[in-house]
JSON list of C-alpha atoms in Angstrom, two decimals:
[
{"chain": "A", "resi": 1, "resn": "UNK", "atom": "CA", "xyz": [13.49, 95.08, -18.26]},
{"chain": "A", "resi": 2, "resn": "UNK", "atom": "CA", "xyz": [15.93, 96.30, -20.75]},
{"chain": "A", "resi": 3, "resn": "UNK", "atom": "CA", "xyz": [19.25, 95.56, -22.18]},
{"chain": "A", "resi": 4, "resn": "UNK", "atom": "CA", "xyz": [20.21, 91.94, -22.70]},
{"chain": "A", "resi": 5, "resn": "UNK", "atom": "CA", "xyz": [17.05, 90.56, -21.02]},
{"chain": "A", "resi": 6, "resn": "UNK", "atom": "CA", "xyz": [14.56, 92.78, -22.69]},
{"chain": "A", "resi": 7, "resn": "UNK", "atom": "CA", "xyz": [11.27, 91.08, -23.64]},
{"chain": "A", "resi": 8, "resn": "UNK", "atom": "CA", "xyz": [9.73, 91.90, -26.95]},
{"chain": "A", "resi": 9, "resn": "UNK", "atom": "CA", "xyz": [6.41, 90.94, -28.44]},
{"chain": "A", "resi": 10, "resn": "UNK", "atom": "CA", "xyz": [2.95, 90.67, -26.96]},
{"chain": "A", "resi": 11, "resn": "UNK", "atom": "CA", "xyz": [3.38, 87.15, -25.28]},
{"chain": "A", "resi": 12, "resn": "UNK", "atom": "CA", "xyz": [5.27, 86.47, -22.10]},
{"chain": "A", "resi": 13, "resn": "UNK", "atom": "CA", "xyz": [6.85, 83.08, -21.27]},
{"chain": "A", "resi": 14, "resn": "UNK", "atom": "CA", "xyz": [5.56, 81.28, -18.20]},
{"chain": "A", "resi": 15, "resn": "UNK", "atom": "CA", "xyz": [8.18, 80.98, -15.52]},
{"chain": "A", "resi": 16, "resn": "UNK", "atom": "CA", "xyz": [7.68, 77.44, -13.96]},
{"chain": "A", "resi": 17, "resn": "UNK", "atom": "CA", "xyz": [10.25, 74.92, -12.63]},
{"chain": "A", "resi": 18, "resn": "UNK", "atom": "CA", "xyz": [11.16, 72.00, -14.91]},
{"chain": "A", "resi": 19, "resn": "UNK", "atom": "CA", "xyz": [8.97, 68.91, -14.64]},
{"chain": "A", "resi": 20, "resn": "UNK", "atom": "CA", "xyz": [10.21, 65.98, -12.51]},
{"chain": "A", "resi": 21, "resn": "UNK", "atom": "CA", "xyz": [7.74, 63.30, -13.65]},
{"chain": "A", "resi": 22, "resn": "UNK", "atom": "CA", "xyz": [10.43, 60.67, -14.18]},
{"chain": "A", "resi": 23, "resn": "UNK", "atom": "CA", "xyz": [11.70, 60.94, -10.63]},
{"chain": "A", "resi": 24, "resn": "UNK", "atom": "CA", "xyz": [8.21, 60.68, -9.18]},
{"chain": "A", "resi": 25, "resn": "UNK", "atom": "CA", "xyz": [7.44, 57.47, -11.11]},
{"chain": "A", "resi": 26, "resn": "UNK", "atom": "CA", "xyz": [10.72, 55.88, -10.04]},
{"chain": "A", "resi": 27, "resn": "UNK", "atom": "CA", "xyz": [10.09, 56.78, -6.39]},
{"chain": "A", "resi": 28, "resn": "UNK", "atom": "CA", "xyz": [6.56, 55.35, -6.57]},
{"chain": "A", "resi": 29, "resn": "UNK", "atom": "CA", "xyz": [7.75, 52.04, -8.08]},
{"chain": "A", "resi": 30, "resn": "UNK", "atom": "CA", "xyz": [10.48, 51.72, -5.42]},
{"chain": "A", "resi": 31, "resn": "UNK", "atom": "CA", "xyz": [7.95, 52.35, -2.64]},
{"chain": "A", "resi": 32, "resn": "UNK", "atom": "CA", "xyz": [5.61, 49.66, -3.96]},
{"chain": "A", "resi": 33, "resn": "UNK", "atom": "CA", "xyz": [8.48, 47.16, -4.21]},
{"chain": "A", "resi": 34, "resn": "UNK", "atom": "CA", "xyz": [9.61, 47.87, -0.64]},
{"chain": "A", "resi": 35, "resn": "UNK", "atom": "CA", "xyz": [6.06, 47.50, 0.71]},
{"chain": "A", "resi": 36, "resn": "UNK", "atom": "CA", "xyz": [5.69, 44.19, -1.15]},
{"chain": "A", "resi": 37, "resn": "UNK", "atom": "CA", "xyz": [8.90, 42.81, 0.32]},
{"chain": "A", "resi": 38, "resn": "UNK", "atom": "CA", "xyz": [7.89, 43.92, 3.82]},
{"chain": "A", "resi": 39, "resn": "UNK", "atom": "CA", "xyz": [4.51, 42.22, 3.46]},
{"chain": "A", "resi": 40, "resn": "UNK", "atom": "CA", "xyz": [6.07, 39.00, 2.15]},
{"chain": "A", "resi": 41, "resn": "UNK", "atom": "CA", "xyz": [8.58, 38.92, 5.01]},
{"chain": "A", "resi": 42, "resn": "UNK", "atom": "CA", "xyz": [5.79, 39.45, 7.54]},
{"chain": "A", "resi": 43, "resn": "UNK", "atom": "CA", "xyz": [3.81, 36.52, 6.11]},
{"chain": "A", "resi": 44, "resn": "UNK", "atom": "CA", "xyz": [6.89, 34.31, 6.29]},
{"chain": "A", "resi": 45, "resn": "UNK", "atom": "CA", "xyz": [7.42, 35.15, 9.95]},
{"chain": "A", "resi": 46, "resn": "UNK", "atom": "CA", "xyz": [3.75, 34.51, 10.75]},
{"chain": "A", "resi": 47, "resn": "UNK", "atom": "CA", "xyz": [3.96, 31.15, 8.96]},
{"chain": "A", "resi": 48, "resn": "UNK", "atom": "CA", "xyz": [7.06, 30.10, 10.90]},
{"chain": "A", "resi": 49, "resn": "UNK", "atom": "CA", "xyz": [5.66, 30.96, 14.34]},
{"chain": "A", "resi": 50, "resn": "UNK", "atom": "CA", "xyz": [2.14, 29.67, 13.66]},
{"chain": "A", "resi": 51, "resn": "UNK", "atom": "CA", "xyz": [3.22, 26.39, 12.01]},
{"chain": "A", "resi": 52, "resn": "UNK", "atom": "CA", "xyz": [1.15, 27.00, 8.88]},
{"chain": "A", "resi": 53, "resn": "UNK", "atom": "CA", "xyz": [0.57, 24.16, 6.46]},
{"chain": "A", "resi": 54, "resn": "UNK", "atom": "CA", "xyz": [1.57, 26.04, 3.29]},
{"chain": "A", "resi": 55, "resn": "UNK", "atom": "CA", "xyz": [4.19, 28.39, 1.95]},
{"chain": "A", "resi": 56, "resn": "UNK", "atom": "CA", "xyz": [3.54, 32.12, 1.53]},
{"chain": "A", "resi": 57, "resn": "UNK", "atom": "CA", "xyz": [4.24, 33.78, -1.81]},
{"chain": "A", "resi": 58, "resn": "UNK", "atom": "CA", "xyz": [5.20, 37.39, -2.49]},
{"chain": "A", "resi": 59, "resn": "UNK", "atom": "CA", "xyz": [1.58, 38.17, -3.42]},
{"chain": "A", "resi": 60, "resn": "UNK", "atom": "CA", "xyz": [0.33, 36.96, -0.03]},
{"chain": "A", "resi": 61, "resn": "UNK", "atom": "CA", "xyz": [-1.30, 33.76, -1.33]},
{"chain": "A", "resi": 62, "resn": "UNK", "atom": "CA", "xyz": [-0.47, 30.31, 0.06]},
{"chain": "A", "resi": 63, "resn": "UNK", "atom": "CA", "xyz": [0.54, 27.35, -2.01]},
{"chain": "A", "resi": 64, "resn": "UNK", "atom": "CA", "xyz": [-0.81, 23.88, -1.24]},
{"chain": "A", "resi": 65, "resn": "UNK", "atom": "CA", "xyz": [1.54, 21.27, 0.21]},
{"chain": "A", "resi": 66, "resn": "UNK", "atom": "CA", "xyz": [2.64, 18.47, -2.08]},
{"chain": "A", "resi": 67, "resn": "UNK", "atom": "CA", "xyz": [1.15, 15.05, -1.40]},
{"chain": "A", "resi": 68, "resn": "UNK", "atom": "CA", "xyz": [3.22, 11.88, -1.35]},
{"chain": "A", "resi": 69, "resn": "UNK", "atom": "CA", "xyz": [2.41, 8.26, -0.78]},
{"chain": "A", "resi": 70, "resn": "UNK", "atom": "CA", "xyz": [3.71, 6.58, 2.34]},
{"chain": "A", "resi": 71, "resn": "UNK", "atom": "CA", "xyz": [3.35, 3.11, 3.77]},
{"chain": "A", "resi": 72, "resn": "UNK", "atom": "CA", "xyz": [0.64, 2.92, 6.37]},
{"chain": "A", "resi": 73, "resn": "UNK", "atom": "CA", "xyz": [0.69, 0.46, 9.26]},
{"chain": "A", "resi": 74, "resn": "UNK", "atom": "CA", "xyz": [0.13, -3.08, 8.12]},
{"chain": "A", "resi": 75, "resn": "UNK", "atom": "CA", "xyz": [-3.49, -4.08, 7.68]},
{"chain": "A", "resi": 76, "resn": "UNK", "atom": "CA", "xyz": [-4.86, -6.85, 9.84]},
{"chain": "A", "resi": 77, "resn": "UNK", "atom": "CA", "xyz": [-5.42, -10.24, 8.25]},
{"chain": "A", "resi": 78, "resn": "UNK", "atom": "CA", "xyz": [-7.83, -12.96, 9.20]},
{"chain": "A", "resi": 79, "resn": "UNK", "atom": "CA", "xyz": [-6.44, -15.12, 11.99]},
{"chain": "A", "resi": 80, "resn": "UNK", "atom": "CA", "xyz": [-5.47, -18.53, 10.62]},
{"chain": "A", "resi": 81, "resn": "UNK", "atom": "CA", "xyz": [-5.21, -21.68, 12.73]},
{"chain": "A", "resi": 82, "resn": "UNK", "atom": "CA", "xyz": [-1.81, -23.12, 13.51]},
{"chain": "A", "resi": 83, "resn": "UNK", "atom": "CA", "xyz": [-0.95, -26.61, 12.22]},
{"chain": "A", "resi": 84, "resn": "UNK", "atom": "CA", "xyz": [-1.42, -28.00, 15.74]},
{"chain": "A", "resi": 85, "resn": "UNK", "atom": "CA", "xyz": [-5.06, -26.84, 15.66]},
{"chain": "A", "resi": 86, "resn": "UNK", "atom": "CA", "xyz": [-5.87, -28.70, 12.43]},
{"chain": "A", "resi": 87, "resn": "UNK", "atom": "CA", "xyz": [-6.84, -32.37, 12.32]},
{"chain": "A", "resi": 88, "resn": "UNK", "atom": "CA", "xyz": [-6.09, -33.96, 8.94]},
{"chain": "A", "resi": 89, "resn": "UNK", "atom": "CA", "xyz": [-7.51, -37.24, 7.65]},
{"chain": "A", "resi": 90, "resn": "UNK", "atom": "CA", "xyz": [-5.17, -38.71, 5.02]},
{"chain": "A", "resi": 91, "resn": "UNK", "atom": "CA", "xyz": [-6.61, -41.01, 2.33]},
{"chain": "A", "resi": 92, "resn": "UNK", "atom": "CA", "xyz": [-4.84, -42.79, -0.51]},
{"chain": "A", "resi": 93, "resn": "UNK", "atom": "CA", "xyz": [-6.70, -42.77, -3.83]},
{"chain": "A", "resi": 94, "resn": "UNK", "atom": "CA", "xyz": [-3.82, -44.35, -5.79]},
{"chain": "A", "resi": 95, "resn": "UNK", "atom": "CA", "xyz": [-2.64, -47.90, -6.35]},
{"chain": "A", "resi": 96, "resn": "UNK", "atom": "CA", "xyz": [0.55, -47.31, -4.35]},
{"chain": "A", "resi": 97, "resn": "UNK", "atom": "CA", "xyz": [0.52, -48.93, -0.95]},
{"chain": "A", "resi": 98, "resn": "UNK", "atom": "CA", "xyz": [1.62, -47.19, 2.23]},
{"chain": "A", "resi": 99, "resn": "UNK", "atom": "CA", "xyz": [1.31, -43.71, 0.70]},
{"chain": "A", "resi": 100, "resn": "UNK", "atom": "CA", "xyz": [-1.28, -42.43, 3.16]},
{"chain": "A", "resi": 101, "resn": "UNK", "atom": "CA", "xyz": [0.67, -43.57, 6.24]},
{"chain": "A", "resi": 102, "resn": "UNK", "atom": "CA", "xyz": [3.99, -42.10, 5.05]},
{"chain": "A", "resi": 103, "resn": "UNK", "atom": "CA", "xyz": [2.32, -38.78, 4.27]},
{"chain": "A", "resi": 104, "resn": "UNK", "atom": "CA", "xyz": [0.47, -38.73, 7.60]},
{"chain": "A", "resi": 105, "resn": "UNK", "atom": "CA", "xyz": [3.72, -39.34, 9.47]},
{"chain": "A", "resi": 106, "resn": "UNK", "atom": "CA", "xyz": [5.40, -36.43, 7.70]},
{"chain": "A", "resi": 107, "resn": "UNK", "atom": "CA", "xyz": [2.47, -34.11, 8.43]},
{"chain": "A", "resi": 108, "resn": "UNK", "atom": "CA", "xyz": [2.62, -35.12, 12.08]},
{"chain": "A", "resi": 109, "resn": "UNK", "atom": "CA", "xyz": [6.31, -34.13, 12.17]},
{"chain": "A", "resi": 110, "resn": "UNK", "atom": "CA", "xyz": [5.31, -30.73, 10.83]},
{"chain": "A", "resi": 111, "resn": "UNK", "atom": "CA", "xyz": [2.91, -30.15, 13.69]},
{"chain": "A", "resi": 112, "resn": "UNK", "atom": "CA", "xyz": [-0.45, -31.24, 12.25]},
{"chain": "A", "resi": 113, "resn": "UNK", "atom": "CA", "xyz": [-2.84, -33.48, 14.14]},
{"chain": "A", "resi": 114, "resn": "UNK", "atom": "CA", "xyz": [-3.65, -36.68, 12.33]},
{"chain": "A", "resi": 115, "resn": "UNK", "atom": "CA", "xyz": [-7.08, -38.31, 12.29]},
{"chain": "A", "resi": 116, "resn": "UNK", "atom": "CA", "xyz": [-8.04, -41.23, 10.05]},
{"chain": "A", "resi": 117, "resn": "UNK", "atom": "CA", "xyz": [-5.45, -42.78, 7.74]},
{"chain": "A", "resi": 118, "resn": "UNK", "atom": "CA", "xyz": [-6.33, -45.29, 5.02]},
{"chain": "A", "resi": 119, "resn": "UNK", "atom": "CA", "xyz": [-7.67, -45.85, 1.52]},
{"chain": "A", "resi": 120, "resn": "UNK", "atom": "CA", "xyz": [-9.98, -43.32, -0.13]},
{"chain": "A", "resi": 121, "resn": "UNK", "atom": "CA", "xyz": [-13.70, -43.97, -0.45]},
{"chain": "A", "resi": 122, "resn": "UNK", "atom": "CA", "xyz": [-15.30, -45.12, -3.71]},
{"chain": "A", "resi": 123, "resn": "UNK", "atom": "CA", "xyz": [-16.05, -41.50, -4.49]},
{"chain": "A", "resi": 124, "resn": "UNK", "atom": "CA", "xyz": [-12.32, -40.82, -4.96]},
{"chain": "A", "resi": 125, "resn": "UNK", "atom": "CA", "xyz": [-10.59, -44.21, -5.23]},
{"chain": "A", "resi": 126, "resn": "UNK", "atom": "CA", "xyz": [-8.54, -44.36, -8.48]},
{"chain": "A", "resi": 127, "resn": "UNK", "atom": "CA", "xyz": [-10.34, -41.21, -9.68]},
{"chain": "A", "resi": 128, "resn": "UNK", "atom": "CA", "xyz": [-7.95, -38.45, -8.57]},
{"chain": "A", "resi": 129, "resn": "UNK", "atom": "CA", "xyz": [-5.61, -37.82, -11.48]},
{"chain": "A", "resi": 130, "resn": "UNK", "atom": "CA", "xyz": [-3.91, -34.73, -10.05]},
{"chain": "A", "resi": 131, "resn": "UNK", "atom": "CA", "xyz": [-1.76, -34.21, -6.96]},
{"chain": "A", "resi": 132, "resn": "UNK", "atom": "CA", "xyz": [-4.64, -34.40, -4.52]},
{"chain": "A", "resi": 133, "resn": "UNK", "atom": "CA", "xyz": [-7.89, -32.97, -3.22]},
{"chain": "A", "resi": 134, "resn": "UNK", "atom": "CA", "xyz": [-8.41, -31.04, 0.02]},
{"chain": "A", "resi": 135, "resn": "UNK", "atom": "CA", "xyz": [-11.91, -31.48, 1.40]},
{"chain": "A", "resi": 136, "resn": "UNK", "atom": "CA", "xyz": [-13.51, -29.71, 4.35]},
{"chain": "A", "resi": 137, "resn": "UNK", "atom": "CA", "xyz": [-16.51, -27.69, 5.54]},
{"chain": "A", "resi": 138, "resn": "UNK", "atom": "CA", "xyz": [-17.21, -24.31, 3.91]},
{"chain": "A", "resi": 139, "resn": "UNK", "atom": "CA", "xyz": [-15.70, -22.49, 6.90]},
{"chain": "A", "resi": 140, "resn": "UNK", "atom": "CA", "xyz": [-12.38, -24.27, 6.30]},
{"chain": "A", "resi": 141, "resn": "UNK", "atom": "CA", "xyz": [-11.93, -23.06, 2.71]},
{"chain": "A", "resi": 142, "resn": "UNK", "atom": "CA", "xyz": [-10.14, -19.87, 3.79]},
{"chain": "A", "resi": 143, "resn": "UNK", "atom": "CA", "xyz": [-8.67, -21.17, 7.04]},
{"chain": "A", "resi": 144, "resn": "UNK", "atom": "CA", "xyz": [-7.59, -24.78, 7.69]},
{"chain": "A", "resi": 145, "resn": "UNK", "atom": "CA", "xyz": [-7.43, -25.85, 4.06]},
{"chain": "A", "resi": 146, "resn": "UNK", "atom": "CA", "xyz": [-5.31, -22.83, 3.15]},
{"chain": "A", "resi": 147, "resn": "UNK", "atom": "CA", "xyz": [-2.82, -23.73, 5.87]},
{"chain": "A", "resi": 148, "resn": "UNK", "atom": "CA", "xyz": [-2.75, -27.37, 4.80]},
{"chain": "A", "resi": 149, "resn": "UNK", "atom": "CA", "xyz": [-2.36, -26.30, 1.17]},
{"chain": "A", "resi": 150, "resn": "UNK", "atom": "CA", "xyz": [1.05, -24.76, 1.95]},
{"chain": "A", "resi": 151, "resn": "UNK", "atom": "CA", "xyz": [2.40, -28.30, 2.46]},
{"chain": "A", "resi": 152, "resn": "UNK", "atom": "CA", "xyz": [1.77, -29.48, -1.11]},
{"chain": "A", "resi": 153, "resn": "UNK", "atom": "CA", "xyz": [1.07, -27.78, -4.39]},
{"chain": "A", "resi": 154, "resn": "UNK", "atom": "CA", "xyz": [-1.39, -28.43, -7.19]},
{"chain": "A", "resi": 155, "resn": "UNK", "atom": "CA", "xyz": [-4.28, -29.52, -5.00]},
{"chain": "A", "resi": 156, "resn": "UNK", "atom": "CA", "xyz": [-7.99, -28.92, -5.54]},
{"chain": "A", "resi": 157, "resn": "UNK", "atom": "CA", "xyz": [-10.21, -27.50, -2.79]},
{"chain": "A", "resi": 158, "resn": "UNK", "atom": "CA", "xyz": [-13.70, -28.82, -2.21]},
{"chain": "A", "resi": 159, "resn": "UNK", "atom": "CA", "xyz": [-16.37, -28.11, 0.39]},
{"chain": "A", "resi": 160, "resn": "UNK", "atom": "CA", "xyz": [-18.89, -30.56, 1.76]},
{"chain": "A", "resi": 161, "resn": "UNK", "atom": "CA", "xyz": [-21.61, -30.54, 4.41]},
{"chain": "A", "resi": 162, "resn": "UNK", "atom": "CA", "xyz": [-19.70, -32.27, 7.18]},
{"chain": "A", "resi": 163, "resn": "UNK", "atom": "CA", "xyz": [-19.97, -31.25, 10.81]},
{"chain": "A", "resi": 164, "resn": "UNK", "atom": "CA", "xyz": [-16.84, -30.48, 12.75]},
{"chain": "A", "resi": 165, "resn": "UNK", "atom": "CA", "xyz": [-13.55, -28.94, 11.71]},
{"chain": "A", "resi": 166, "resn": "UNK", "atom": "CA", "xyz": [-11.59, -31.97, 10.45]},
{"chain": "A", "resi": 167, "resn": "UNK", "atom": "CA", "xyz": [-10.27, -31.79, 6.88]},
{"chain": "A", "resi": 168, "resn": "UNK", "atom": "CA", "xyz": [-9.34, -34.53, 4.39]},
{"chain": "A", "resi": 169, "resn": "UNK", "atom": "CA", "xyz": [-6.26, -34.88, 2.24]},
{"chain": "A", "resi": 170, "resn": "UNK", "atom": "CA", "xyz": [-6.98, -37.27, -0.64]},
{"chain": "A", "resi": 171, "resn": "UNK", "atom": "CA", "xyz": [-3.76, -38.21, -2.44]},
{"chain": "A", "resi": 172, "resn": "UNK", "atom": "CA", "xyz": [-3.89, -38.48, -6.24]},
{"chain": "A", "resi": 173, "resn": "UNK", "atom": "CA", "xyz": [-1.84, -40.12, -8.98]},
{"chain": "A", "resi": 174, "resn": "UNK", "atom": "CA", "xyz": [0.55, -37.15, -9.43]},
{"chain": "A", "resi": 175, "resn": "UNK", "atom": "CA", "xyz": [1.43, -36.91, -5.74]},
{"chain": "A", "resi": 176, "resn": "UNK", "atom": "CA", "xyz": [5.19, -37.34, -5.22]},
{"chain": "A", "resi": 177, "resn": "UNK", "atom": "CA", "xyz": [5.55, -36.13, -1.66]},
{"chain": "A", "resi": 178, "resn": "UNK", "atom": "CA", "xyz": [4.99, -33.04, 0.41]},
{"chain": "A", "resi": 179, "resn": "UNK", "atom": "CA", "xyz": [6.68, -29.73, -0.39]},
{"chain": "A", "resi": 180, "resn": "UNK", "atom": "CA", "xyz": [10.13, -29.45, 1.16]},
{"chain": "A", "resi": 181, "resn": "UNK", "atom": "CA", "xyz": [9.70, -28.11, 4.66]},
{"chain": "A", "resi": 182, "resn": "UNK", "atom": "CA", "xyz": [11.72, -24.85, 4.22]},
{"chain": "A", "resi": 183, "resn": "UNK", "atom": "CA", "xyz": [9.57, -23.92, 1.21]},
{"chain": "A", "resi": 184, "resn": "UNK", "atom": "CA", "xyz": [6.39, -24.94, 3.04]},
{"chain": "A", "resi": 185, "resn": "UNK", "atom": "CA", "xyz": [7.36, -22.85, 6.07]},
{"chain": "A", "resi": 186, "resn": "UNK", "atom": "CA", "xyz": [8.06, -19.87, 3.82]},
{"chain": "A", "resi": 187, "resn": "UNK", "atom": "CA", "xyz": [4.66, -20.26, 2.14]},
{"chain": "A", "resi": 188, "resn": "UNK", "atom": "CA", "xyz": [2.96, -20.45, 5.54]},
{"chain": "A", "resi": 189, "resn": "UNK", "atom": "CA", "xyz": [4.76, -17.30, 6.71]},
{"chain": "A", "resi": 190, "resn": "UNK", "atom": "CA", "xyz": [3.71, -15.43, 3.56]},
{"chain": "A", "resi": 191, "resn": "UNK", "atom": "CA", "xyz": [0.13, -16.61, 4.07]},
{"chain": "A", "resi": 192, "resn": "UNK", "atom": "CA", "xyz": [-0.10, -15.14, 7.56]},
{"chain": "A", "resi": 193, "resn": "UNK", "atom": "CA", "xyz": [1.95, -11.98, 6.95]},
{"chain": "A", "resi": 194, "resn": "UNK", "atom": "CA", "xyz": [-0.10, -8.75, 6.74]},
{"chain": "A", "resi": 195, "resn": "UNK", "atom": "CA", "xyz": [0.27, -6.56, 3.67]},
{"chain": "A", "resi": 196, "resn": "UNK", "atom": "CA", "xyz": [0.95, -2.83, 4.11]},
{"chain": "A", "resi": 197, "resn": "UNK", "atom": "CA", "xyz": [-1.53, -0.37, 2.72]},
{"chain": "A", "resi": 198, "resn": "UNK", "atom": "CA", "xyz": [-0.75, 2.92, 1.04]},
{"chain": "A", "resi": 199, "resn": "UNK", "atom": "CA", "xyz": [-1.76, 6.26, 2.48]},
{"chain": "A", "resi": 200, "resn": "UNK", "atom": "CA", "xyz": [-1.08, 9.83, 1.45]},
{"chain": "A", "resi": 201, "resn": "UNK", "atom": "CA", "xyz": [0.90, 12.34, 3.49]},
{"chain": "A", "resi": 202, "resn": "UNK", "atom": "CA", "xyz": [1.43, 16.03, 2.88]},
{"chain": "A", "resi": 203, "resn": "UNK", "atom": "CA", "xyz": [4.92, 17.50, 2.86]},
{"chain": "A", "resi": 204, "resn": "UNK", "atom": "CA", "xyz": [5.82, 21.14, 2.44]}
]
């Protein structure tokens, strides 16, 4: 070649097209991003139609559902007798006359069965300084005596070896009457109401 394009010297330049490395890298990154989005979208569709329990992420992994506490159905409680199923013996351990009969009459109005009514035995006579003592067999400690206890506060529970299901109410020096009936009814309702238990539920 001569003239303007004449080559001089003993080395010849290599005739190759310019490099396009930058374009190749950009195209590769774009392809990877598109494939990732397609895969994520596919996992989402599979999750929707299969009812999956977790959420899919862009990397294909699944996140766990969050747990929350919810109220479970109310737990069963021990069946307690109704006032009409409880026979109460009322004894007066104070010096006030007529106290046992008046109290027995009020308990009868509230649905309790009444057994013996009179003065307390020597074991308790003039020896009960508090409101009163509820006495019954061991089986009555969490049943009949609890129901009777809703009718007056501040009483002491005692168990003895008697046979049968009757219970005793021994009135003491601080006894001033039964609890007002609305409050007693509310206490009885709370005693027999079941308490809900907590359970965990998963939400996504």
